[in-house]
Amino acid sequence: MLLTDSFLLVLILLASFSIRLGYGYVPVNDTIFWLIFGAPAIAVPIFVRFGLYRAVIRYLGFDALWSIVQAVSLYTLVWGILSFMLAVDGIPRSIIVINWVISILIIGGLRMVARWMLTSGKNIDNNKASGEKKRVLFYGGGDAGIQVVGALSHSSEYICVGFIDDLKELQGRKIWGLEVYSPDLIGEIIKKLSVDVVLISMSLFYRA
C-alpha cells in the first residue's frame, strides 16, 4: 500500500497541474519536478504518523477514514507551504486545493474499494454456508459497541439489527446505519426486530 500511495501521489499532482492548466502537464522546471516526484517523501511520514498503514483494510471504519482526511489535509498543506516558500513560478494556488480533493478521493477511495473487495465475497459465502444469522441487539452505542458491531459485520453467525443506549443524545440517531433505541423500549424492540441475542457493552459498567 505504501508503494501504491507513493505512485498515486505523483500521478495525482501531475493530474492536478493538467486539470488546472488545461493540458497534459510535464514538469520542465527542476524545482517543480522535485516537488512533484518528491511528494511521497512528504506524504508517507505523515500517513505513517496517522496510522494509515496500521489499519486493517477489511475492518476499515469511519475513524480510519477521518484519519485519511486529516493525513491528506496535512500533507497537502505542507506541500503547498513548501512550494510557496521556494517561490516557484508556475504553481497556481488552486493546485493545492485540486491536489487535496483528488488525493482524498483516490487515497480514501482506494482503501474503500479494497475493503469492499475483501469483504463482499466473504459475506456472500458466509451467508450461503450459515443460512439465516442470529439477530443481535447491542446494548451500548459507545466506542466499544461500534467496534464490536464492526467486527460482527463480518460474522457468519450474527447480524446486528440495532442499538439500545441510555444516553438520550444518542437515541433516535444511527450508528453503522442502525437505529439507537431507548432502554424503555427494549421489550418492544426485541419483538419488533425479532432479536435472538442481546449483547451488553462492558463500558456500561463504568458510566456515572
Coordinates of C-alpha atoms in Angstrom, one line a residue:
M1 CA 0.0 0.0 0.0
L2 CA 2.9 2.4 0.8
L3 CA 4.4 2.0 -2.7
T4 CA 1.0 2.3 -4.3
D5 CA 0.3 5.5 -2.4
S6 CA 3.7 6.9 -3.4
F7 CA 3.0 6.2 -7.1
L8 CA -0.5 7.6 -6.9
L9 CA 0.6 10.8 -5.1
V10 CA 2.9 11.7 -8.1
L11 CA 0.1 10.9 -10.6
I12 CA -2.4 13.0 -8.6
L13 CA -0.1 16.0 -8.7
L14 CA 0.5 15.6 -12.4
A15 CA -3.3 15.4 -12.9
S16 CA -3.8 18.4 -10.7
F17 CA -1.5 20.5 -12.8
S18 CA -3.1 19.2 -16.0
I19 CA -6.6 20.0 -14.8
R20 CA -5.6 23.5 -13.7
L21 CA -3.6 24.3 -16.8
G22 CA -5.9 22.6 -19.3
Y23 CA -3.3 20.4 -21.0
G24 CA -1.2 17.3 -20.2
Y25 CA 1.4 18.7 -17.9
V26 CA 5.0 17.6 -17.9
P27 CA 7.3 19.5 -15.4
V28 CA 10.2 21.2 -17.1
N29 CA 11.3 23.3 -14.1
D30 CA 13.7 21.3 -12.0
T31 CA 12.2 22.6 -8.7
I32 CA 8.6 21.7 -9.7
F33 CA 9.9 18.3 -10.9
W34 CA 11.3 17.6 -7.4
L35 CA 8.2 19.0 -5.7
I36 CA 6.1 16.6 -7.7
F37 CA 8.2 13.5 -7.6
G38 CA 9.4 14.2 -4.1
A39 CA 5.8 14.5 -2.8
P40 CA 5.8 10.9 -1.4
A41 CA 8.7 11.9 0.9
I42 CA 6.4 14.5 2.5
A43 CA 3.2 12.4 2.5
V44 CA 4.4 9.0 3.6
P45 CA 5.8 10.0 7.0
I46 CA 2.6 11.9 7.7
F47 CA 0.5 8.9 6.6
V48 CA 2.6 6.6 8.9
R49 CA 2.1 9.0 11.8
F50 CA -1.7 9.0 11.3
G51 CA -1.7 5.2 11.2
L52 CA -2.8 4.7 7.6
Y53 CA -0.6 1.6 7.2
R54 CA -1.7 0.1 10.6
A55 CA -5.4 -0.1 9.8
V56 CA -6.7 -3.5 8.6
I57 CA -8.4 -2.8 5.3
R58 CA -11.1 -5.4 6.0
Y59 CA -12.2 -3.6 9.1
L60 CA -11.8 -0.1 7.9
G61 CA -14.3 2.2 9.5
F62 CA -15.2 5.9 9.9
D63 CA -12.4 6.6 12.3
A64 CA -9.9 5.4 9.7
L65 CA -11.5 7.4 7.0
W66 CA -11.3 10.5 9.2
S67 CA -7.6 9.8 9.8
I68 CA -7.1 9.6 6.0
V69 CA -8.8 13.0 5.6
Q70 CA -6.6 14.5 8.3
A71 CA -3.4 13.0 6.9
V72 CA -4.1 14.1 3.4
S73 CA -5.0 17.6 4.5
L74 CA -1.8 18.0 6.5
Y75 CA 0.3 16.6 3.6
T76 CA -1.3 19.0 1.0
L77 CA -0.8 21.9 3.4
V78 CA 2.9 21.1 4.0
W79 CA 3.4 20.6 0.2
G80 CA 1.7 23.9 -0.5
I81 CA 3.7 25.8 2.1
L82 CA 6.9 24.3 0.8
S83 CA 6.1 25.2 -2.8
F84 CA 5.4 28.8 -1.9
M85 CA 8.4 29.1 0.3
L86 CA 10.6 28.1 -2.6
A87 CA 8.9 30.9 -4.6
V88 CA 8.5 28.7 -7.7
D89 CA 6.9 30.3 -10.7
G90 CA 4.2 28.2 -12.5
I91 CA 2.4 26.8 -9.4
P92 CA -1.1 28.3 -9.2
R93 CA -2.6 28.4 -5.7
S94 CA -5.6 26.4 -6.8
I95 CA -3.2 23.4 -7.4
I96 CA -3.2 22.9 -3.6
V97 CA -7.0 22.6 -3.5
I98 CA -7.2 20.4 -6.5
N99 CA -4.4 18.2 -5.1
W100 CA -6.2 17.9 -1.8
V101 CA -9.6 16.9 -3.3
I102 CA -8.2 14.3 -5.7
S103 CA -5.9 12.9 -3.0
I104 CA -8.7 12.3 -0.6
L105 CA -10.9 10.8 -3.3
I106 CA -8.1 8.5 -4.6
I107 CA -6.3 7.6 -1.3
G108 CA -9.5 7.1 0.6
G109 CA -11.4 5.6 -2.3
L110 CA -8.7 3.0 -3.0
R111 CA -9.0 1.7 0.6
M112 CA -12.8 1.6 0.5
V113 CA -12.7 -0.4 -2.8
A114 CA -10.1 -2.8 -1.3
R115 CA -12.3 -3.2 1.8
W116 CA -15.4 -3.9 -0.4
M117 CA -13.5 -6.5 -2.4
L118 CA -12.1 -8.2 0.7
T119 CA -15.5 -8.4 2.4
S120 CA -18.1 -8.8 -0.3
G121 CA -17.1 -12.2 -1.5
K122 CA -16.6 -13.4 2.1
N123 CA -20.0 -12.2 3.2
I124 CA -21.8 -13.9 0.3
D125 CA -20.0 -17.2 1.1
N126 CA -20.8 -16.9 4.8
N127 CA -24.5 -16.3 4.1
K128 CA -24.7 -19.3 1.9
A129 CA -22.9 -21.5 4.3
S130 CA -24.6 -20.5 7.5
G131 CA -28.1 -19.8 6.4
E132 CA -30.0 -17.3 8.5
K133 CA -27.9 -15.4 11.0
K134 CA -28.8 -14.8 14.6
R135 CA -30.2 -11.3 15.1
V136 CA -28.3 -9.2 17.7
L137 CA -29.4 -6.2 19.6
F138 CA -26.5 -4.4 21.1
Y139 CA -26.8 -2.6 24.5
G140 CA -24.4 0.3 24.4
G141 CA -23.7 2.7 21.5
G142 CA -20.3 4.0 22.6
D143 CA -16.9 3.1 21.2
A144 CA -17.0 -0.5 22.4
G145 CA -20.3 -1.0 20.7
I146 CA -19.2 0.5 17.4
Q147 CA -16.1 -1.7 17.4
V148 CA -18.0 -4.9 18.2
V149 CA -20.7 -4.3 15.6
G150 CA -18.0 -3.5 13.0
A151 CA -16.5 -6.9 13.8
L152 CA -19.9 -8.6 13.7
S153 CA -20.5 -7.3 10.2
H154 CA -18.0 -10.0 9.0
S155 CA -19.5 -12.7 11.2
S156 CA -21.1 -15.8 9.6
E157 CA -23.3 -16.3 12.7
Y158 CA -24.6 -12.9 13.8
I159 CA -26.0 -9.8 12.4
C160 CA -26.6 -6.6 14.4
V161 CA -30.1 -5.1 13.9
G162 CA -30.0 -2.2 16.3
F163 CA -28.6 -0.5 19.4
I164 CA -30.0 0.3 22.9
D165 CA -28.4 3.1 24.8
D166 CA -29.4 5.1 27.9
L167 CA -27.8 8.3 26.6
K168 CA -30.6 10.5 25.3
E169 CA -28.4 12.3 22.8
L170 CA -27.8 9.0 21.0
Q171 CA -31.4 7.8 21.0
G172 CA -33.0 8.3 17.6
R173 CA -29.7 8.5 15.8
K174 CA -28.0 5.9 13.7
I175 CA -24.7 4.0 14.1
W176 CA -23.4 1.9 11.2
G177 CA -26.9 2.7 9.7
L178 CA -28.7 1.1 12.6
E179 CA -31.2 2.8 14.9
V180 CA -30.4 3.7 18.5
Y181 CA -33.3 3.0 20.8
S182 CA -34.2 3.9 24.4
P183 CA -33.9 1.1 27.1
D184 CA -37.5 1.8 27.9
L185 CA -38.5 0.2 24.6
I186 CA -36.2 -2.9 24.8
G187 CA -39.1 -5.3 25.1
E188 CA -41.0 -3.8 22.2
I189 CA -37.8 -3.6 20.1
I190 CA -36.9 -7.3 20.7
K191 CA -40.3 -8.3 19.3
K192 CA -40.3 -5.8 16.5
L193 CA -36.8 -6.7 15.2
S194 CA -37.1 -10.5 16.0
V195 CA -34.0 -10.3 18.2
D196 CA -32.3 -13.6 19.1
V197 CA -29.4 -12.2 21.2
V198 CA -28.8 -9.1 23.3
L199 CA -25.1 -8.2 23.8
I200 CA -24.1 -5.7 26.5
S201 CA -21.1 -3.4 26.3
M202 CA -18.8 -3.7 29.2
S203 CA -18.3 0.1 29.1
L204 CA -21.8 0.4 30.5
F205 CA -20.5 -0.7 33.9
Y206 CA -18.2 2.3 34.1
R207 CA -20.8 5.0 33.3
A208 CA -21.5 7.5 36.1

